[in-house]
Short mmCIF file of C-alpha atoms and ligand atoms in Angstrom, two decimals:
data_model
loop_
_atom_site.label_atom_id
_atom_site.label_comp_id
_atom_site.label_asym_id
_atom_site.label_seq_id
_atom_site.Cartn_x
_atom_site.Cartn_y
_atom_site.Cartn_z
CA MET A 243 123.74 172.75 144.97
CA SER A 244 121.81 172.01 141.73
CA LEU A 245 121.31 174.53 138.62
CA LYS A 246 117.99 174.61 139.77
CA THR A 247 118.79 175.66 143.13
CA GLU A 248 121.35 178.01 142.45
CA LEU A 249 119.26 179.84 139.99
CA GLN A 250 115.97 180.11 142.02
CA ALA A 251 118.59 181.97 144.62
CA GLU A 252 119.10 184.10 142.11
CA LEU A 253 116.18 184.79 140.93
CA ASP A 254 114.68 185.49 145.00
CA ALA A 255 117.92 187.93 144.84
CA LEU A 256 116.53 189.53 141.65
CA LYS A 257 113.53 190.31 143.41
CA ALA A 258 114.53 190.69 146.65
CA ALA A 259 116.84 194.23 144.79
CA GLY A 260 113.22 195.09 142.89
CA THR A 261 114.93 193.89 139.39
CA TYR A 262 113.40 191.41 139.15
CA LYS A 263 111.39 191.85 135.65
CA ARG A 264 107.62 190.64 135.35
CA LEU A 265 106.07 190.06 132.57
CA ASN A 266 102.60 191.40 131.01
CA TYR A 267 100.64 189.59 129.13
CA LEU A 268 98.21 191.27 126.29
CA GLU A 269 95.77 189.47 125.01
CA SER A 270 94.60 191.92 121.80
CA PRO A 271 97.19 193.47 118.87
CA GLN A 272 99.91 195.95 120.10
CA GLY A 273 98.11 199.75 119.81
CA ALA A 274 97.30 202.90 121.12
CA ARG A 275 95.00 200.58 123.54
CA VAL A 276 95.21 197.16 124.39
CA ARG A 277 94.13 194.23 126.50
CA MET A 278 95.72 193.27 129.36
CA GLU A 279 95.74 190.35 131.22
CA GLY A 280 94.28 190.48 135.13
CA ARG A 281 93.62 194.23 134.04
CA GLY A 282 91.74 195.08 130.81
CA GLU A 283 92.10 198.24 128.10
CA VAL A 284 95.44 200.24 129.36
CA ILE A 285 96.80 202.84 126.68
CA VAL A 286 99.87 201.96 125.98
CA LEU A 287 103.08 204.53 126.22
CA SER A 288 106.20 201.78 126.15
CA SER A 289 105.84 200.22 122.81
CA ASN A 290 107.96 201.01 120.19
CA ASN A 291 104.82 200.51 117.45
CA TYR A 292 106.08 204.26 116.66
CA LEU A 293 103.23 204.25 113.64
CA GLY A 294 100.62 202.16 114.56
CA LEU A 295 101.61 199.58 111.59
CA ALA A 296 101.71 196.22 113.96
CA ASN A 297 98.17 195.84 113.71
CA GLU A 298 97.31 198.05 110.15
CA PRO A 299 95.27 195.88 108.38
CA GLU A 300 96.86 196.12 104.88
CA VAL A 301 100.25 194.74 106.83
CA VAL A 302 98.27 192.26 108.69
CA GLN A 303 96.81 191.18 105.33
CA ALA A 304 100.24 190.90 103.71
CA GLY A 305 101.67 188.18 106.40
CA ILE A 306 98.36 186.45 105.92
CA HIS A 307 98.47 186.32 102.08
CA ALA A 308 102.88 185.44 102.43
CA LEU A 309 101.88 182.46 104.92
CA GLU A 310 99.18 181.04 101.91
CA GLN A 311 101.48 182.22 99.66
CA TYR A 312 104.74 180.47 100.33
CA GLY A 313 103.97 178.35 103.75
CA ALA A 314 105.24 178.87 106.76
CA GLY A 315 109.14 178.65 106.81
CA THR A 316 112.20 178.71 104.14
CA ALA A 317 113.12 175.70 106.05
CA SER A 318 116.80 175.48 104.80
CA VAL A 319 119.53 178.84 104.83
CA ARG A 320 119.76 180.96 101.91
CA PHE A 321 122.72 179.55 100.18
CA ILE A 322 120.97 176.58 99.88
CA CYS A 323 117.61 176.53 98.52
CA GLY A 324 116.03 179.07 101.72
CA THR A 325 115.26 182.73 99.78
CA PHE A 326 112.09 183.85 98.17
CA ALA A 327 111.72 186.22 95.74
CA LEU A 328 110.24 187.79 98.55
CA HIS A 329 113.21 188.30 100.42
CA ARG A 330 114.53 189.68 97.53
CA ASP A 331 111.49 192.56 97.18
CA LEU A 332 111.40 193.16 101.02
CA GLU A 333 115.32 193.91 100.49
CA THR A 334 114.89 196.07 97.35
CA ALA A 335 112.45 197.90 99.51
CA LEU A 336 114.33 198.48 102.17
CA ALA A 337 117.70 199.36 100.09
CA ARG A 338 115.23 202.15 98.61
CA PHE A 339 113.47 203.44 101.71
CA VAL A 340 116.36 204.15 103.86
CA GLY A 341 118.22 205.48 100.28
CA THR A 342 121.43 203.08 100.37
CA GLU A 343 122.36 200.61 96.95
CA ALA A 344 121.28 197.40 98.17
CA SER A 345 120.23 195.78 101.91
CA LEU A 346 120.20 192.13 103.39
CA SER A 347 117.80 190.91 106.01
CA PHE A 348 118.11 189.16 109.34
CA VAL A 349 115.70 187.38 111.98
CA SER A 350 116.33 190.34 114.27
CA ALA A 351 119.13 193.67 114.38
CA TRP A 352 120.78 191.99 116.93
CA ASN A 353 121.86 189.14 114.53
CA ALA A 354 122.74 191.89 111.69
CA ASN A 355 124.81 193.86 114.11
CA GLU A 356 126.81 190.62 115.92
CA ALA A 357 127.33 189.62 111.88
CA LEU A 358 128.49 192.86 110.82
CA THR A 359 130.89 193.30 112.80
CA PRO A 360 133.07 190.29 112.65
CA THR A 361 132.86 189.95 108.94
CA ILE A 362 134.29 193.87 108.26
CA THR A 363 136.62 193.47 110.39
CA ARG A 364 140.73 192.23 110.48
CA GLU A 365 143.59 191.69 112.45
CA GLY A 366 144.91 195.49 112.33
CA ASP A 367 141.63 197.35 111.67
CA PHE A 368 140.20 199.88 114.76
CA VAL A 369 136.62 199.88 115.86
CA VAL A 370 135.41 202.72 118.45
CA SER A 371 131.74 202.61 119.96
CA ASP A 372 129.49 205.11 121.91
CA ALA A 373 129.33 204.35 125.39
CA LEU A 374 125.31 204.53 124.96
CA ASN A 375 125.24 201.87 122.13
CA HIS A 376 122.86 199.00 121.91
CA ALA A 377 123.79 195.70 123.83
CA SER A 378 123.49 194.28 120.27
CA ILE A 379 126.53 196.29 118.75
CA ILE A 380 128.79 195.88 122.43
CA ASP A 381 128.58 191.73 121.77
CA SER A 382 128.94 192.74 117.98
CA VAL A 383 132.28 194.30 118.69
CA ARG A 384 133.85 192.06 121.50
CA LEU A 385 132.84 189.17 119.46
CA ALA A 386 134.95 191.06 116.59
CA LYS A 387 137.63 191.44 118.74
CA SER A 388 137.51 187.96 120.24
CA ILE A 389 137.42 186.43 115.82
CA THR A 390 139.40 188.65 114.45
CA LYS A 391 141.99 190.45 116.78
CA CYS A 392 140.81 193.63 115.84
CA THR A 393 141.27 197.00 117.97
CA THR A 394 138.45 198.47 119.67
CA ALA A 395 137.67 201.49 121.74
CA VAL A 396 134.54 202.92 123.46
CA TYR A 397 134.19 206.50 123.85
CA LYS A 398 132.06 209.43 125.66
CA HIS A 399 128.87 209.40 124.80
CA SER A 400 128.19 211.59 122.44
CA ASP A 401 131.22 212.92 122.69
CA MET A 402 132.61 214.18 120.03
CA ASP A 403 136.33 215.36 121.15
CA ASP A 404 136.91 212.63 122.55
CA LEU A 405 136.08 210.58 119.66
CA ARG A 406 138.76 212.57 117.40
CA GLU A 407 141.38 211.27 120.34
CA LYS A 408 140.46 207.56 120.37
CA LEU A 409 140.92 207.79 116.17
CA ARG A 410 143.63 209.88 116.92
CA GLY A 411 145.00 206.97 119.10
CA ALA A 412 144.66 204.77 116.23
CA LYS A 413 146.35 206.47 113.32
CA ASP A 414 148.16 203.19 112.11
CA ALA A 415 144.74 201.35 111.94
CA LYS A 416 144.18 199.26 108.85
CA ARG A 417 140.15 200.10 108.56
CA LYS A 418 138.68 202.50 111.09
CA ILE A 419 134.79 201.90 112.00
CA ILE A 420 132.76 204.68 114.05
CA TRP A 421 129.96 202.78 115.27
CA THR A 422 127.09 204.29 116.62
CA ASP A 423 123.45 203.89 117.48
CA GLY A 424 121.42 206.46 115.58
CA VAL A 425 118.90 207.20 118.48
CA PHE A 426 119.71 206.06 122.15
CA SER A 427 117.10 204.17 123.05
CA MET A 428 117.49 205.43 126.76
CA GLU A 429 117.68 208.92 126.08
CA GLY A 430 115.25 209.32 123.35
CA SER A 431 118.77 211.54 122.15
CA ILE A 432 119.84 211.81 118.55
CA ALA A 433 123.70 210.90 117.69
CA LYS A 434 125.79 213.59 116.35
CA LEU A 435 125.88 212.31 113.61
CA PRO A 436 127.03 215.62 110.88
CA GLU A 437 129.83 215.74 113.26
CA ILE A 438 130.62 212.26 113.39
CA LEU A 439 130.59 212.47 109.40
CA GLN A 440 132.74 215.87 109.48
CA ILE A 441 135.29 213.15 111.51
CA ALA A 442 135.28 209.97 109.76
CA ARG A 443 136.17 211.68 106.75
CA GLU A 444 139.09 213.92 108.79
CA HIS A 445 140.19 210.59 110.14
CA ASP A 446 139.22 207.94 106.67
CA ALA A 447 137.08 206.18 108.78
CA ILE A 448 133.61 204.64 107.76
CA VAL A 449 130.57 205.06 109.89
CA VAL A 450 128.18 202.47 110.95
CA MET A 451 124.31 203.22 112.28
CA ASP A 452 122.03 201.60 113.68
CA ASP A 453 119.09 203.19 112.81
CA SER A 454 116.50 200.49 114.65
CA HIS A 455 114.44 204.05 116.51
CA ALA A 456 114.87 205.96 113.89
CA THR A 457 113.75 203.94 111.09
CA GLY A 458 110.23 205.16 110.25
CA VAL A 459 110.46 207.80 112.56
CA LEU A 460 113.04 210.89 111.86
CA GLY A 461 112.92 212.47 108.72
CA LYS A 462 110.35 214.09 106.74
CA THR A 463 109.30 211.13 105.70
CA GLY A 464 110.55 208.39 108.66
CA ARG A 465 113.48 207.38 106.44
CA GLY A 466 115.68 207.57 109.47
CA THR A 467 118.93 210.09 111.58
CA ALA A 468 120.26 210.72 107.72
CA GLU A 469 116.74 212.02 106.53
CA HIS A 470 116.47 214.07 109.92
CA PHE A 471 120.15 215.71 109.42
CA GLY A 472 120.05 216.02 105.70
CA VAL A 473 122.70 213.88 105.28
CA MET A 474 120.79 210.94 103.08
CA GLY A 475 123.58 208.76 101.54
CA GLU A 476 126.61 209.32 103.38
CA VAL A 477 126.30 206.82 106.04
CA ASP A 478 128.49 204.64 105.36
CA ILE A 479 125.97 201.15 106.31
CA ILE A 480 122.91 201.46 107.64
CA THR A 481 121.43 198.80 110.57
CA SER A 482 117.92 198.31 111.47
CA THR A 483 115.10 196.45 113.12
CA LEU A 484 111.22 195.56 111.46
CA GLY A 485 110.66 194.87 115.16
CA LYS A 486 109.78 198.25 115.64
CA ALA A 487 107.91 201.60 113.11
CA LEU A 488 108.09 199.03 110.48
CA GLY A 489 105.32 196.66 111.28
CA GLY A 490 106.69 195.37 114.35
CA ALA A 491 106.76 191.48 114.52
CA ALA A 492 110.74 190.86 113.84
CA GLY A 493 113.90 191.30 111.82
CA GLY A 494 116.64 193.05 110.89
CA PHE A 495 118.86 194.33 108.05
CA ILE A 496 122.01 196.01 107.18
CA ALA A 497 122.29 198.67 104.59
CA GLY A 498 124.91 199.81 102.16
CA PRO A 499 126.91 199.22 99.41
CA ALA A 500 125.92 196.03 97.44
CA ALA A 501 129.11 194.57 97.49
CA LEU A 502 128.78 194.51 100.81
CA CYS A 503 125.38 192.72 101.53
CA ASP A 504 127.02 190.57 99.06
CA MET A 505 130.15 189.46 101.31
CA MET A 506 127.47 189.62 103.94
CA THR A 507 125.73 187.27 102.29
CA GLN A 508 128.92 185.15 101.80
CA ARG A 509 131.19 185.07 104.90
CA SER A 510 128.44 186.28 107.79
CA ARG A 511 127.52 183.54 110.07
CA PRO A 512 123.89 183.94 110.88
CA GLN A 513 123.48 184.04 106.96
CA LEU A 514 125.24 180.83 106.76
CA PHE A 515 123.95 178.84 109.49
CA SER A 516 120.96 180.42 110.29
CA ASN A 517 117.63 180.56 108.25
CA ALA A 518 115.84 183.56 106.78
CA LEU A 519 112.77 185.28 107.92
CA PRO A 520 109.36 183.52 107.66
CA PRO A 521 107.28 184.62 104.67
CA THR A 522 104.90 186.02 107.00
CA VAL A 523 107.04 188.75 108.46
CA ALA A 524 108.87 189.54 105.27
CA ALA A 525 106.13 190.57 103.43
CA SER A 526 104.42 192.33 106.54
CA SER A 527 107.42 194.37 106.96
CA LEU A 528 107.47 194.89 103.08
CA ALA A 529 103.61 196.20 103.43
CA ALA A 530 104.96 197.85 106.19
CA VAL A 531 107.75 199.42 104.11
CA GLU A 532 105.50 200.30 101.60
CA PHE A 533 102.38 201.92 103.74
CA THR A 534 105.40 203.82 105.51
CA GLU A 535 106.20 205.67 102.07
CA ALA A 536 102.76 206.12 100.74
CA HIS A 537 101.54 207.71 103.88
CA PRO A 538 104.54 210.14 104.81
CA GLU A 539 100.83 212.07 107.00
CA LEU A 540 101.54 209.14 109.72
CA VAL A 541 105.44 210.10 110.19
CA THR A 542 104.29 214.05 110.33
CA LYS A 543 101.28 212.38 112.80
CA LEU A 544 103.98 211.01 114.71
CA HIS A 545 106.49 213.87 115.13
CA ASP A 546 102.86 216.05 116.27
CA ASN A 547 102.03 213.62 118.86
CA ALA A 548 105.42 214.19 120.50
CA ALA A 549 105.57 216.99 120.52
CA TYR A 550 102.17 217.56 122.13
CA PHE A 551 102.97 214.96 124.80
CA ARG A 552 106.15 216.70 125.05
CA ALA A 553 105.13 220.42 125.52
CA ALA A 554 102.22 218.73 127.41
CA ILE A 555 104.25 217.26 130.12
CA GLN A 556 106.54 219.79 130.94
CA GLU A 557 103.27 221.96 131.09
CA ALA A 558 102.33 219.93 133.80
CA GLY A 559 105.70 220.11 136.16
CA PHE A 560 107.76 217.45 134.72
CA HIS A 561 111.34 217.56 133.52
CA PRO A 562 111.43 215.02 130.17
CA LEU A 563 115.13 214.54 129.06
CA PRO A 564 115.18 217.22 126.54
CA GLY A 565 114.75 216.11 122.57
CA GLU A 566 113.06 216.11 119.53
CA THR A 567 112.44 212.23 119.41
CA PRO A 568 108.78 210.42 120.37
CA ILE A 569 110.57 208.46 123.15
CA VAL A 570 110.33 210.73 125.93
CA PRO A 571 112.66 209.91 129.38
CA ILE A 572 111.07 211.35 132.45
CA ILE A 573 113.82 211.46 135.28
CA VAL A 574 112.36 209.98 138.88
CA GLY A 575 116.01 209.36 140.51
CA GLU A 576 116.06 206.00 142.73
CA THR A 577 114.74 202.48 140.80
CA ALA A 578 112.04 201.89 143.52
CA LEU A 579 110.13 205.46 142.49
CA ALA A 580 110.86 204.38 138.86
CA ILE A 581 108.85 201.09 139.83
CA THR A 582 106.46 202.78 141.74
CA VAL A 583 105.32 205.42 139.51
CA SER A 584 104.95 202.63 136.56
CA GLU A 585 102.63 200.16 139.13
CA MET A 586 100.65 203.16 139.74
CA LEU A 587 100.00 204.39 136.41
CA LEU A 588 99.04 201.30 135.55
CA ASP A 589 96.63 201.36 138.58
CA ARG A 590 95.93 203.99 136.45
CA GLY A 591 95.00 202.20 133.32
CA VAL A 592 98.20 203.36 131.86
CA PHE A 593 101.03 201.47 130.39
CA VAL A 594 104.78 202.60 130.69
CA THR A 595 108.58 201.25 132.01
CA GLY A 596 110.40 202.19 134.31
CA PHE A 597 114.54 201.35 133.88
CA GLY A 598 116.29 201.45 136.62
CA PHE A 599 119.81 200.71 137.59
CA PRO A 600 121.59 199.00 136.19
CA VAL A 601 119.93 199.52 132.56
CA VAL A 602 120.44 203.32 133.50
CA PRO A 603 123.20 205.16 135.82
CA GLN A 604 122.70 205.13 139.28
CA GLY A 605 120.11 207.93 140.91
CA GLN A 606 118.71 208.38 137.65
CA ALA A 607 115.84 205.95 137.07
CA ARG A 608 112.94 206.92 134.73
CA VAL A 609 109.28 206.21 132.98
CA ARG A 610 110.42 206.11 129.50
CA CYS A 611 107.52 207.14 127.84
CA GLN A 612 107.44 206.27 123.74
CA VAL A 613 104.65 208.27 121.82
CA SER A 614 102.70 206.43 118.96
CA ALA A 615 101.26 207.86 115.30
CA ALA A 616 98.48 205.35 117.15
CA HIS A 617 97.53 207.64 119.88
CA THR A 618 94.58 209.50 119.65
CA ARG A 619 94.68 213.21 121.42
CA GLU A 620 92.42 211.85 124.13
CA ASP A 621 95.09 208.95 124.75
CA LEU A 622 97.51 211.60 125.07
CA ASP A 623 95.39 213.85 127.25
CA ALA A 624 94.07 210.73 129.58
CA VAL A 625 97.99 210.41 130.31
CA ILE A 626 98.92 213.24 131.30
CA SER A 627 95.98 213.62 133.57
CA ALA A 628 96.99 210.30 135.17
CA PHE A 629 100.64 211.80 134.91
CA LYS A 630 99.77 214.59 137.11
CA GLU A 631 97.36 212.44 139.85
CA VAL A 632 100.37 210.20 140.46
CA GLY A 633 102.84 213.11 140.12
CA LYS A 634 101.32 214.61 142.36
CA LEU A 635 101.05 211.35 145.47
CA VAL A 636 104.94 210.69 145.30
CA GLY A 637 105.72 214.42 145.28
CA LEU A 638 107.60 214.84 141.76
CA ILE A 639 105.19 217.81 141.26
CA SER A 640 103.57 220.25 143.44
C1 LIG B 835 115.58 197.33 119.51
C2 LIG B 835 116.90 197.61 118.86
C3 LIG B 835 117.45 196.36 118.37
C4 LIG B 835 116.86 195.05 118.46
O1 LIG B 835 115.73 194.90 117.53
P1 LIG B 835 116.00 193.43 116.87
O2 LIG B 835 115.30 193.32 115.43
O3 LIG B 835 114.29 193.36 118.19
O4 LIG B 835 116.80 192.66 117.78
C5 LIG B 835 119.23 197.33 117.67
N1 LIG B 835 119.71 197.85 118.09
C6 LIG B 835 118.70 198.63 118.49
C7 LIG B 835 119.69 200.26 118.63
C8 LIG B 835 117.51 198.58 119.25
O5 LIG B 835 116.98 199.77 119.77
#
């Protein structure tokens, strides 16, 4: 069989299993409401545009201005001739925002994570990772293991006893690294950061936290999980994305000690062998950071909207997973039902994605609602009435 025939058979199997992903094409900027090809205007309840900055005029203008000032891109990797002054400005702002000495930008958070673990581990080191960590962390740890021969383990999701046990089992390791998401994207739950920091101290380990769903989201001023718990400055290394709350274009970063960022510049393969962020993206991201710093009320609005939506959906009879983040997952059970519910909601002008097995455990398929500061109360009320209607039709509520 040819490659093409084999791949087509696999795709057909995905379609038969109901796990094939159909892309929806948008014809307008990301926002509380978007125009979807073939559908018209829909309310978006599935975006990581937490602060609504993706189409904020200051953010867009900064990108246009940088395109004119710097042109399309770097045409080189950073250490050759591919670093603009703009990259330093962005990295200074990001470090200030998350409260670290320095930061280094990458073309994605995926890239930042993948760069990190293999660069900071050697043979004899030990990496322990939460079971529900993002795929980019999982791949990063696997890569480190195969390149540097460090040893690795996975602890049960947010299970602090298991984390302690795994660290006890590696007490002779040289460098010990605890890797966690700040916010777990499928659950909308927050890492038990104060306990993790305490355990790290007890075991002489360092803490690396991916705050992609928390940057711009958690804490009074959006500085992330550490601000939420009042432990700014205590996490050894933070990674995060520029593709969510901070403008939503693309890009990611590593934040921590200046020596770490310098070493990433010297040694990490994505820095050495791949171009930097395009100026448009770097400038929009920088404007997004500055906008967030200047408008903490946007973060307050996000928190208010999330609390309002959580209360209203519970009031309507649904049982979302408990939590405090703008990610509000509603468990429906079987994968097929999650897909049906999201299709029925889309018919009613609400765009929210259903997630099933194998992204989440069997029987725990869900529609994952994500609230934004861009939503008005009218948007959220319209969403709630669509949910009520669909919930009754499929028997999720009475
Ligand atoms: C979204 C996400 C990423 C990937 O971000 P990109 O910048 O799009 O690569 C990485 N880690 C976590 C926890 C995420 O939620």
